[in-house]
Amino acid sequence: MHTIIDYLLANGADLALEINPAETLVFAPWTIMKCLYGCPNYGHNRACPPISPGYEQTKEIASSFGRGVIFRVHKIEEGTPLALAAAAELFKTGFYKALAFGTGPCRQCEKCLGLECPTPHLSAPSMEACGIDVFATLERAGIDYKPFNKPTEHIDCFGLLLID
């Protein structure tokens, strides 16, 4: 596990923490409302609701993993590529079930083709898009965070790897 934490830290994350998904992840059905009524990507992006898995499906999927890593980056566009690269590294070392959750919507195409995506290997949903209450999860993990307030302020973006 230290190897993937070292990988994340060497490739852009400034924090990477091992977690037990069953004890740390908080699932909530309300997260989709933030997407539906607060984000222009709802319904227009493969990594966003309603295409992304809902909280019940994500909770069921996460229950089949014994370990995870939460990591932090400070540019939203850096989280998903890092999560995907880390999951690929895990796969190469025998963790074939590794799953990545990135930061923000997919940005690969000007107009998303949804399930007809030509580059699904370059996309990963964010935790919140899949029904994970990120702030409650961070609190359970003992991670200090700063919510985004203004475009000129420092921003904390969190990704997740599920590993087994």
Coordinates of C-alpha atoms in Angstrom, one line a residue:
M1 CA 0.0 0.0 0.0
H2 CA 2.9 2.3 0.7
T3 CA 3.9 2.0 -3.0
I4 CA 0.7 3.5 -4.3
I5 CA 0.8 6.2 -1.7
D6 CA 4.3 7.0 -2.8
Y7 CA 3.2 7.0 -6.4
L8 CA 0.4 9.4 -5.7
L9 CA 2.7 11.8 -3.8
A10 CA 5.4 11.7 -6.5
N11 CA 2.9 12.5 -9.2
G12 CA 0.9 15.5 -7.9
A13 CA -1.0 14.6 -4.8
D14 CA 0.1 16.4 -1.6
L15 CA -1.8 14.0 0.7
A16 CA -2.6 10.3 0.3
L17 CA -4.1 8.3 3.1
E18 CA -5.0 4.6 3.4
I19 CA -8.6 4.0 4.5
N20 CA -10.9 1.1 5.2
P21 CA -13.8 1.8 2.9
A22 CA -16.4 0.1 5.1
E23 CA -15.4 2.3 8.1
T24 CA -14.7 5.6 6.2
L25 CA -16.9 6.1 3.2
V26 CA -20.2 7.8 3.8
F27 CA -23.0 7.3 1.3
A28 CA -25.9 9.7 0.9
P29 CA -28.8 9.9 -1.6
W30 CA -28.9 13.7 -1.4
T31 CA -25.5 14.1 -3.3
I32 CA -27.3 13.8 -6.7
M33 CA -29.4 16.9 -5.8
K34 CA -26.1 18.9 -5.8
C35 CA -25.4 17.7 -9.3
L36 CA -29.0 18.0 -10.5
Y37 CA -29.5 21.6 -9.3
G38 CA -26.0 22.9 -9.0
C39 CA -23.9 21.6 -11.9
P40 CA -24.2 22.2 -15.6
N41 CA -22.7 18.7 -16.4
Y42 CA -25.7 16.8 -15.0
G43 CA -27.0 14.6 -17.8
H44 CA -24.3 15.8 -20.2
N45 CA -21.3 13.8 -19.1
R46 CA -20.4 10.2 -18.8
A47 CA -18.8 10.7 -15.4
C48 CA -21.8 12.5 -14.0
P49 CA -25.3 11.5 -13.0
P50 CA -27.5 10.1 -14.2
I51 CA -25.0 8.0 -16.2
S52 CA -22.6 7.5 -13.2
P53 CA -23.6 4.8 -10.6
G54 CA -26.0 6.0 -7.9
Y55 CA -25.2 5.8 -4.2
E56 CA -26.8 2.4 -3.6
Q57 CA -24.8 0.8 -6.5
T58 CA -21.6 2.5 -5.4
K59 CA -22.1 1.4 -1.8
E60 CA -22.6 -2.2 -2.9
I61 CA -19.5 -2.0 -5.1
A62 CA -17.4 -0.4 -2.4
S63 CA -18.4 -3.1 0.1
S64 CA -16.4 -5.6 -2.0
F65 CA -13.1 -3.7 -1.3
G66 CA -11.1 -4.0 1.9
R67 CA -8.8 -1.1 1.3
G68 CA -8.8 2.3 -0.2
V69 CA -6.7 5.5 -0.6
I70 CA -8.0 9.0 -0.5
F71 CA -5.7 11.6 -2.1
R72 CA -5.7 15.4 -2.5
V73 CA -4.7 17.6 -5.4
H74 CA -5.3 21.3 -5.8
K75 CA -6.4 21.5 -9.5
I76 CA -9.6 19.8 -10.3
E77 CA -8.4 18.7 -13.8
E78 CA -5.4 16.8 -12.2
G79 CA -7.4 14.4 -10.0
T80 CA -8.9 12.1 -12.6
P81 CA -5.8 11.5 -14.7
L82 CA -3.9 10.8 -11.4
A83 CA -6.5 8.4 -10.1
L84 CA -6.6 6.5 -13.4
A85 CA -2.8 6.3 -13.6
A86 CA -2.6 5.0 -10.1
A87 CA -5.3 2.4 -10.7
A88 CA -3.4 1.3 -13.8
E89 CA -0.2 0.9 -11.6
L90 CA -2.2 -1.1 -9.1
F91 CA -3.5 -3.3 -11.9
K92 CA 0.0 -4.0 -13.2
T93 CA 1.1 -5.1 -9.7
G94 CA -1.8 -7.6 -9.3
F95 CA -4.6 -5.5 -7.9
Y96 CA -6.9 -6.2 -10.8
K97 CA -10.0 -4.9 -9.0
A98 CA -8.6 -1.4 -8.4
L99 CA -11.2 1.3 -9.1
A100 CA -10.6 5.0 -9.6
F101 CA -12.8 8.0 -8.6
G102 CA -11.5 11.2 -10.0
T103 CA -12.3 14.9 -9.5
G104 CA -15.0 16.7 -11.3
P105 CA -16.5 15.9 -14.7
C106 CA -14.9 14.3 -17.6
R107 CA -13.2 16.8 -19.9
Q108 CA -12.1 14.6 -22.8
C109 CA -14.6 15.7 -25.5
E110 CA -16.2 19.0 -26.4
K111 CA -19.6 17.2 -26.5
C112 CA -20.0 14.1 -24.4
L113 CA -21.5 11.1 -26.2
G114 CA -22.5 9.4 -22.9
L115 CA -22.5 5.7 -23.1
E116 CA -21.1 5.9 -26.7
C117 CA -17.9 7.4 -25.3
P118 CA -14.8 6.9 -27.5
T119 CA -12.4 7.2 -24.6
P120 CA -14.0 5.6 -21.5
H121 CA -10.5 4.6 -20.3
L122 CA -9.8 8.3 -19.8
S123 CA -12.8 9.0 -17.5
A124 CA -13.7 8.3 -13.9
P125 CA -16.6 9.6 -11.9
S126 CA -16.1 11.7 -8.9
M127 CA -17.0 10.5 -5.4
E128 CA -19.9 12.9 -5.1
A129 CA -21.3 12.0 -8.5
C130 CA -21.6 8.4 -7.2
G131 CA -23.4 9.3 -4.0
I132 CA -20.4 9.6 -1.6
D133 CA -20.7 12.4 0.9
V134 CA -17.1 13.7 0.5
F135 CA -17.1 16.1 3.4
A136 CA -18.4 13.5 5.9
T137 CA -16.0 10.9 4.5
L138 CA -13.1 13.3 4.9
E139 CA -14.2 14.0 8.5
R140 CA -14.3 10.3 9.2
A141 CA -10.8 9.9 7.7
G142 CA -9.5 12.7 9.9
I143 CA -8.6 14.9 6.9
D144 CA -8.7 18.6 7.2
Y145 CA -10.1 20.3 4.1
K146 CA -11.0 23.7 2.9
P147 CA -14.2 24.0 0.9
F148 CA -14.0 26.0 -2.3
N149 CA -15.2 29.6 -1.9
K150 CA -13.8 31.8 -4.6
P151 CA -12.0 31.1 -7.9
T152 CA -8.9 32.9 -6.6
E153 CA -8.7 30.8 -3.4
H154 CA -6.7 27.6 -2.8
I155 CA -8.9 24.6 -3.7
D156 CA -8.8 21.1 -2.2
C157 CA -9.9 18.3 -4.6
F158 CA -10.1 14.7 -3.5
G159 CA -9.9 11.5 -5.4
L160 CA -10.4 7.9 -4.3
L161 CA -8.9 4.5 -5.1
L162 CA -10.6 1.3 -4.0
I163 CA -8.2 -1.5 -3.8
D164 CA -8.3 -5.3 -3.2

